[in-house]
Coordinates of C-alpha atoms in Angstrom, one line a residue:
M1 CA -0.9 1.3 -23.2
K2 CA -3.7 3.0 -24.6
D3 CA -3.8 6.1 -23.1
E4 CA -3.2 8.6 -25.8
K5 CA -2.8 11.6 -23.4
I6 CA 0.5 10.3 -22.5
Y7 CA 1.8 10.4 -26.0
E8 CA 0.7 14.0 -26.4
T9 CA 2.8 15.5 -23.2
I10 CA 6.4 16.1 -22.6
P11 CA 8.2 14.2 -19.7
V12 CA 9.1 16.8 -16.7
G13 CA 12.5 15.2 -17.0
R14 CA 14.3 11.8 -17.5
L15 CA 12.7 9.2 -15.3
G16 CA 14.7 7.9 -12.5
L17 CA 13.7 5.2 -9.9
I18 CA 15.7 5.0 -6.7
P19 CA 14.7 2.2 -4.5
V20 CA 15.8 2.6 -0.8
D21 CA 17.2 -0.6 0.7
G22 CA 14.5 -3.0 1.3
C23 CA 12.3 -2.0 -1.8
Q24 CA 14.5 -3.3 -4.6
S25 CA 12.3 -6.3 -5.6
L26 CA 9.1 -4.0 -6.0
A27 CA 11.2 -1.5 -8.0
K28 CA 12.5 -4.1 -10.4
E29 CA 8.8 -5.0 -11.2
V30 CA 7.8 -1.5 -11.6
D31 CA 11.0 -1.0 -13.9
K32 CA 9.9 -4.0 -16.1
Y33 CA 6.6 -2.3 -16.9
L34 CA 7.9 1.0 -17.6
V35 CA 10.6 -0.3 -19.9
Q36 CA 8.2 -2.6 -21.8
W37 CA 5.6 0.2 -22.4
R38 CA 8.2 3.0 -23.3
K39 CA 9.5 0.7 -26.0
E40 CA 6.1 -0.2 -27.4
R41 CA 5.0 3.3 -27.4
L42 CA 4.7 5.3 -30.6
Q43 CA 6.0 8.6 -30.1
E44 CA 7.0 10.8 -33.2
H45 CA 9.0 13.0 -30.9
K46 CA 11.3 10.2 -29.2
E47 CA 14.3 11.7 -30.9
S48 CA 13.8 15.4 -29.6
L49 CA 15.8 16.8 -26.9
A50 CA 12.8 16.8 -24.6
F51 CA 12.7 13.0 -24.8
D52 CA 16.3 12.4 -24.0
G53 CA 16.6 9.1 -22.1
Y54 CA 13.2 8.3 -22.7
E55 CA 13.5 4.9 -23.9
R56 CA 16.0 2.9 -21.7
D57 CA 16.9 -0.6 -20.6
S58 CA 16.2 0.2 -17.0
Y59 CA 15.2 3.3 -15.2
I60 CA 16.6 2.3 -11.7
I61 CA 19.3 4.4 -10.2
D62 CA 21.4 2.4 -7.7
A63 CA 21.7 4.1 -4.3
Q64 CA 24.1 2.5 -1.7
F65 CA 24.0 3.1 2.1
P66 CA 27.4 2.0 3.5
R67 CA 27.7 2.4 7.4
F68 CA 30.4 3.2 9.8
G69 CA 31.5 1.1 12.5
S70 CA 29.2 3.4 15.0
G71 CA 26.2 2.4 13.0
E72 CA 26.0 6.1 11.2
A73 CA 25.4 5.9 7.5
K74 CA 25.3 7.9 4.3
C75 CA 23.9 7.6 0.7
E76 CA 25.9 7.5 -2.3
L77 CA 24.2 7.5 -5.7
S78 CA 26.0 5.6 -8.5
Q79 CA 25.1 7.8 -11.5
S80 CA 24.3 11.6 -12.2
I81 CA 20.7 12.5 -11.5
R82 CA 21.0 16.2 -12.7
G83 CA 17.8 17.0 -14.2
D84 CA 16.1 13.9 -13.5
D85 CA 12.4 13.5 -12.4
L86 CA 13.2 11.1 -9.5
F87 CA 10.8 8.6 -7.9
I88 CA 12.2 7.3 -4.5
L89 CA 10.5 3.9 -3.3
V90 CA 10.8 3.2 0.3
D91 CA 9.4 0.2 2.6
V92 CA 9.6 1.3 6.1
C93 CA 8.0 -1.9 7.2
N94 CA 11.2 -4.1 6.1
Y95 CA 12.4 -5.6 9.1
S96 CA 14.8 -8.4 7.5
L97 CA 17.3 -6.0 6.6
T98 CA 20.2 -5.7 9.3
Y99 CA 23.4 -3.7 10.0
S100 CA 26.3 -3.7 12.4
M101 CA 26.8 -1.3 15.3
N102 CA 29.7 -1.6 17.4
G103 CA 29.8 -5.2 16.7
H104 CA 26.1 -5.7 17.6
I105 CA 23.5 -6.8 14.6
N106 CA 20.6 -4.7 14.5
H107 CA 17.4 -5.2 12.5
M108 CA 16.5 -1.9 10.5
S109 CA 13.4 -0.4 12.0
P110 CA 10.9 2.4 10.5
D111 CA 13.1 4.9 11.9
D112 CA 16.1 3.5 10.1
H113 CA 14.3 3.5 6.7
Y114 CA 13.2 6.9 7.2
Q115 CA 16.5 8.2 7.8
N116 CA 17.7 6.7 4.6
L117 CA 15.1 7.9 2.6
K118 CA 16.3 11.5 3.9
R119 CA 19.7 10.6 3.0
V120 CA 18.6 9.9 -0.7
I121 CA 16.7 13.2 -0.8
A122 CA 19.8 15.1 0.5
A123 CA 22.1 13.3 -2.1
A124 CA 19.8 14.5 -4.8
S125 CA 18.6 17.9 -3.7
G126 CA 19.9 20.7 -6.0
H127 CA 20.4 18.4 -8.9
A128 CA 17.2 16.5 -9.5
R129 CA 14.7 18.5 -11.6
R130 CA 11.7 17.1 -9.1
I131 CA 11.9 14.5 -6.3
N132 CA 8.9 12.3 -5.7
V133 CA 8.4 9.9 -2.9
I134 CA 6.5 6.6 -3.1
M135 CA 6.0 5.4 0.3
P136 CA 3.2 2.6 0.4
F137 CA 3.1 2.4 4.3
L138 CA 3.1 5.9 5.4
Y139 CA 5.9 6.4 8.0
E140 CA 4.4 6.8 11.5
S141 CA 0.8 7.0 10.0
R142 CA -0.6 5.1 13.2
Q143 CA 0.4 8.3 15.2
H144 CA -1.4 10.5 13.1
R145 CA -3.4 12.7 15.9
R146 CA -2.5 13.9 19.2
N147 CA -4.3 12.6 22.3
G148 CA -3.0 14.5 25.3
R149 CA 0.7 15.2 25.7
E150 CA 2.2 13.2 22.7
S151 CA 3.9 13.9 19.6
M152 CA 2.5 13.9 16.2
D153 CA 5.1 12.0 14.4
C154 CA 3.4 11.7 10.9
A155 CA 2.5 15.4 10.6
M156 CA 6.2 16.1 11.4
A157 CA 7.5 13.6 9.0
L158 CA 5.6 15.1 6.2
R159 CA 6.5 18.6 7.0
E160 CA 10.3 17.6 7.0
L161 CA 10.0 15.8 3.6
V162 CA 8.4 19.0 1.9
N163 CA 11.0 21.2 3.6
M164 CA 13.9 19.0 2.1
G165 CA 12.4 19.6 -1.4
V166 CA 9.7 16.8 -2.2
H167 CA 7.3 17.8 -4.6
N168 CA 4.9 14.8 -4.4
I169 CA 4.2 12.1 -1.7
I170 CA 2.3 8.9 -3.0
T171 CA 1.1 6.5 -0.3
F172 CA -1.5 3.6 0.0
D173 CA -4.5 3.4 2.3
A174 CA -3.1 6.1 4.8
H175 CA -4.6 5.3 8.3
D176 CA -6.2 8.6 8.4
P177 CA -6.2 10.6 5.0
R178 CA -6.7 13.8 6.8
I179 CA -2.9 13.7 7.7
Q180 CA -2.4 15.5 4.5
N181 CA -3.7 18.7 6.0
A182 CA -0.3 19.0 7.5
I183 CA 1.1 19.7 4.1
P184 CA -1.8 21.4 2.5
L185 CA 0.3 23.0 -0.3
H186 CA 1.9 20.1 -1.5
G187 CA 1.1 17.1 -3.7
F188 CA -0.1 14.2 -1.4
E189 CA -2.2 11.2 -2.7
T190 CA -3.4 8.3 -0.7
V191 CA -4.4 5.5 -2.8
R192 CA -6.7 2.4 -2.0
P193 CA -6.2 -0.8 -3.9
S194 CA -10.1 -1.8 -3.9
Y195 CA -9.9 -2.8 -7.6
Q196 CA -6.9 -5.0 -7.0
F197 CA -8.6 -6.9 -4.2
I198 CA -11.6 -7.7 -6.1
K199 CA -9.4 -8.7 -9.1
Y200 CA -7.4 -11.1 -7.2
L201 CA -10.3 -12.5 -5.1
L202 CA -12.2 -13.3 -8.2
K203 CA -9.4 -15.1 -9.9
K204 CA -9.0 -17.4 -7.2
E205 CA -12.9 -17.9 -6.1
T206 CA -14.8 -18.9 -9.0
E207 CA -18.2 -19.6 -7.4
L208 CA -19.3 -16.5 -5.6
T209 CA -22.6 -14.9 -6.2
I210 CA -21.9 -11.2 -5.8
D211 CA -25.3 -9.6 -4.8
S212 CA -26.8 -8.1 -1.7
D213 CA -28.6 -11.5 -0.8
H214 CA -25.3 -13.6 -1.1
M215 CA -22.5 -11.4 -0.1
M216 CA -21.7 -8.6 2.4
V217 CA -18.7 -6.2 3.2
I218 CA -17.7 -5.8 6.8
S219 CA -15.7 -3.1 8.5
P220 CA -13.9 -4.4 11.6
D221 CA -14.1 -0.9 13.4
E222 CA -15.6 2.6 12.8
G223 CA -12.6 3.9 11.5
G224 CA -12.6 1.8 8.4
M225 CA -16.2 2.3 7.5
N226 CA -15.5 4.7 4.6
R227 CA -13.5 2.2 2.8
A228 CA -16.2 -0.6 3.5
V229 CA -19.0 1.8 2.4
Y230 CA -17.2 2.5 -0.8
L231 CA -16.5 -1.1 -1.9
A232 CA -19.9 -2.0 -0.7
N233 CA -21.6 0.7 -3.0
V234 CA -19.3 -0.3 -6.0
M235 CA -20.1 -4.0 -5.7
G236 CA -23.9 -3.4 -4.9
L237 CA -23.7 -5.2 -1.5
D238 CA -24.9 -4.5 2.0
V239 CA -22.4 -3.1 4.9
G240 CA -22.0 -4.1 8.3
M241 CA -19.7 -2.8 11.1
F242 CA -18.2 -4.0 14.4
Y243 CA -17.1 -1.6 17.0
K244 CA -14.9 -2.3 19.9
R245 CA -15.8 -2.0 23.5
R246 CA -12.5 -1.3 25.4
D247 CA -11.8 -1.1 29.2
Y248 CA -10.5 2.5 29.5
S249 CA -9.4 1.8 33.0
R250 CA -6.3 -0.1 32.0
I251 CA -3.6 0.2 29.3
I252 CA -1.8 -3.1 28.1
N253 CA 1.2 -2.8 25.6
G254 CA 0.1 1.1 25.2
K255 CA -3.5 0.6 24.5
N256 CA -6.9 0.1 26.3
P257 CA -7.6 -3.6 26.1
I258 CA -10.6 -4.8 24.0
I259 CA -13.5 -6.5 26.0
A260 CA -15.7 -7.3 22.9
H261 CA -16.7 -6.7 19.5
E262 CA -20.3 -5.5 19.0
F263 CA -22.0 -5.8 15.6
L264 CA -24.1 -3.4 13.7
G265 CA -26.0 -4.4 10.5
S266 CA -28.2 -6.6 8.7
S267 CA -28.0 -10.6 9.3
V268 CA -25.0 -12.3 7.8
E269 CA -26.3 -15.8 7.9
G270 CA -25.4 -17.8 4.7
K271 CA -23.6 -15.1 3.2
D272 CA -19.9 -14.8 2.0
V273 CA -18.4 -11.8 4.0
L274 CA -15.7 -9.5 2.8
I275 CA -13.6 -7.8 5.9
I276 CA -11.7 -4.9 4.5
D277 CA -9.3 -2.8 6.5
D278 CA -6.0 -1.0 6.0
M279 CA -3.6 -3.2 7.9
I280 CA -3.3 -6.5 9.7
S281 CA -1.1 -5.9 12.6
S282 CA -0.9 -8.5 15.1
G283 CA -4.3 -9.9 13.6
D284 CA -6.2 -10.3 16.8
S285 CA -9.0 -7.9 15.8
M286 CA -9.4 -9.5 12.7
L287 CA -9.6 -12.9 13.6
D288 CA -12.0 -11.8 16.4
V289 CA -14.2 -10.4 13.9
A290 CA -14.1 -13.7 11.8
R291 CA -15.1 -15.6 14.8
E292 CA -17.8 -13.6 15.7
L293 CA -19.0 -13.7 11.9
K294 CA -18.9 -17.6 11.9
Q295 CA -21.0 -17.5 15.4
R296 CA -23.3 -15.6 13.3
K297 CA -23.5 -18.4 10.6
A298 CA -21.7 -16.5 7.8
N299 CA -20.6 -18.7 4.9
K300 CA -17.1 -18.0 3.5
V301 CA -14.9 -15.3 5.2
F302 CA -12.5 -13.3 3.3
I303 CA -10.1 -11.0 5.0
C304 CA -8.5 -8.0 2.6
A305 CA -5.9 -5.6 4.2
T306 CA -3.6 -3.4 2.3
F307 CA -0.6 -4.0 4.6
G308 CA 0.0 -7.5 6.0
L309 CA 2.3 -6.9 9.1
F310 CA 1.7 -10.0 11.1
T311 CA 3.5 -9.1 14.0
N312 CA 2.8 -12.0 16.0
G313 CA 3.5 -14.5 13.4
L314 CA 1.2 -16.7 11.4
K315 CA 0.2 -19.7 13.8
K316 CA -3.1 -18.2 15.0
F317 CA -4.1 -17.6 11.2
D318 CA -3.1 -21.2 10.3
S319 CA -5.3 -22.4 13.2
Y320 CA -8.4 -20.3 12.1
Y321 CA -7.9 -21.5 8.6
E322 CA -7.6 -25.1 9.6
N323 CA -10.8 -24.9 11.9
G324 CA -12.7 -23.2 9.0
L325 CA -13.0 -19.7 10.6
I326 CA -11.3 -18.0 7.6
N327 CA -11.0 -18.9 4.0
R328 CA -8.7 -16.4 2.3
I329 CA -6.4 -13.7 3.2
L330 CA -5.4 -11.0 0.6
T331 CA -2.6 -8.5 1.4
T332 CA -0.5 -6.4 -1.1
N333 CA 3.2 -6.6 -2.2
L334 CA 3.7 -2.8 -1.1
I335 CA 5.6 -4.0 2.0
Y336 CA 7.9 -6.9 2.8
Q337 CA 6.4 -10.3 2.7
T338 CA 8.0 -13.5 4.4
D339 CA 8.4 -16.7 2.2
E340 CA 6.3 -18.5 4.9
L341 CA 3.5 -16.1 4.4
L342 CA 3.7 -16.5 0.6
S343 CA 3.5 -20.4 0.9
K344 CA 0.3 -20.4 3.0
P345 CA -2.8 -22.0 1.0
Y346 CA -5.1 -19.4 2.1
Y347 CA -2.9 -16.4 1.1
I348 CA -3.4 -14.2 -1.9
N349 CA -0.5 -11.9 -2.9
V350 CA -2.1 -8.8 -4.5
D351 CA 0.7 -7.3 -6.8
M352 CA 0.5 -3.6 -6.9
S353 CA 3.7 -3.1 -9.3
K354 CA 1.5 -2.3 -12.3
Y355 CA -0.4 0.1 -10.7
I356 CA 2.7 1.9 -9.2
A357 CA 4.2 1.9 -12.9
L358 CA 1.1 3.6 -14.1
L359 CA 1.0 6.2 -11.4
V360 CA 4.8 6.9 -12.1
D361 CA 4.3 7.1 -15.9
H362 CA 1.4 9.5 -15.5
I363 CA 3.2 11.9 -13.0
N364 CA 6.3 11.8 -15.0
H365 CA 4.1 13.0 -18.1
D366 CA 2.7 15.7 -15.7
I367 CA -1.0 14.3 -16.4
S368 CA -3.9 13.9 -14.2
I369 CA -4.2 10.6 -12.2
S370 CA -7.6 11.2 -11.2
E371 CA -9.0 8.2 -13.3
L372 CA -6.3 5.9 -11.3
L373 CA -7.4 7.0 -8.0
D374 CA -11.2 6.1 -8.7
P375 CA -11.5 2.8 -10.3
V376 CA -15.1 2.4 -10.4
G377 CA -15.2 1.7 -14.1
R378 CA -12.4 -1.2 -13.9
I379 CA -14.3 -2.6 -10.8
N380 CA -17.7 -2.5 -13.0
K381 CA -16.1 -4.1 -15.8
V382 CA -14.3 -7.0 -13.7
L383 CA -17.7 -7.7 -12.1
N384 CA -19.7 -7.8 -15.2
A385 CA -17.2 -10.2 -16.7
Y386 CA -17.3 -12.3 -13.7
R387 CA -21.0 -12.6 -13.6
N388 CA -21.4 -13.2 -17.3
R389 CA -18.4 -15.9 -17.7

């Protein structure tokens, strides 16, 4: 750790990490970094009362969620958290966990994980010094605005959390960052892993030429143009966009079906293309865009998405890879990943644990995280090293 500002500030309170069921593996990796940094850190005031519990073997506080036969649950914290600066990590997309209800086995849904998060907050409220929530995939973030007579679930959830005493909410690549307007007087940060995508892609792909003549950034829809424009400007590339033509006379699976993807931008012929988006759900839109780019004679096609949900499985992705329509898929470890996904030859796992540890360390010391939210300097450093290798 080279950030001297951290050394000069007193922690808000003893650091505590509480992983909600389904987020333990990510929390363990974050914990390893924090333990290592704080043991190596030269801090002349470590023995003072303000730094009580600063250097420990682990910052993880175990939380149990026993259930009754009816399916109802509660949260039990295994140790005292009085005066702690708590960081609660929750993965609302982890569908691998199950519980028994009246003899039936249920898979945990985002609603179940959100209820467990509230149970942790309820168990800690009134005892912890401060409560921070790290929710990589923002709960109900796809229901972020109202169209007609329907609920606004994400805004309601954010209001509920701050009313329960949450001070800061950290999320990644929110579907629409404007949702923070629901809680304008509270801490809310949405982080984009642009630097990590570039870093991991360049580790695996050693023969890329990164300039506007050989590479291009593509947004698969109009909603993702901001992240595509940002990445293209930082990398010095051109940007293109697809927009979806929908049939508004029909509704299938709750959505108007897509008729075609129309492209706006310069020619992609002979260029490597980087498709950037916040999530892969079923993946149909992403794969349609990849096919359209290949028909326009694009060279290599790389798909980057913060969250890889893969709700319809991986068979279609396998087929596209085998037919040369996609070359790489990059998603983060911020949500649950299956062993099948991790074993795919085209898949690159983007590890975000070190970045989360940096955020936790900065916030615990109550110093600015602006430099972490704007990674331009680090991106340029990686690009320069790659070009000059």
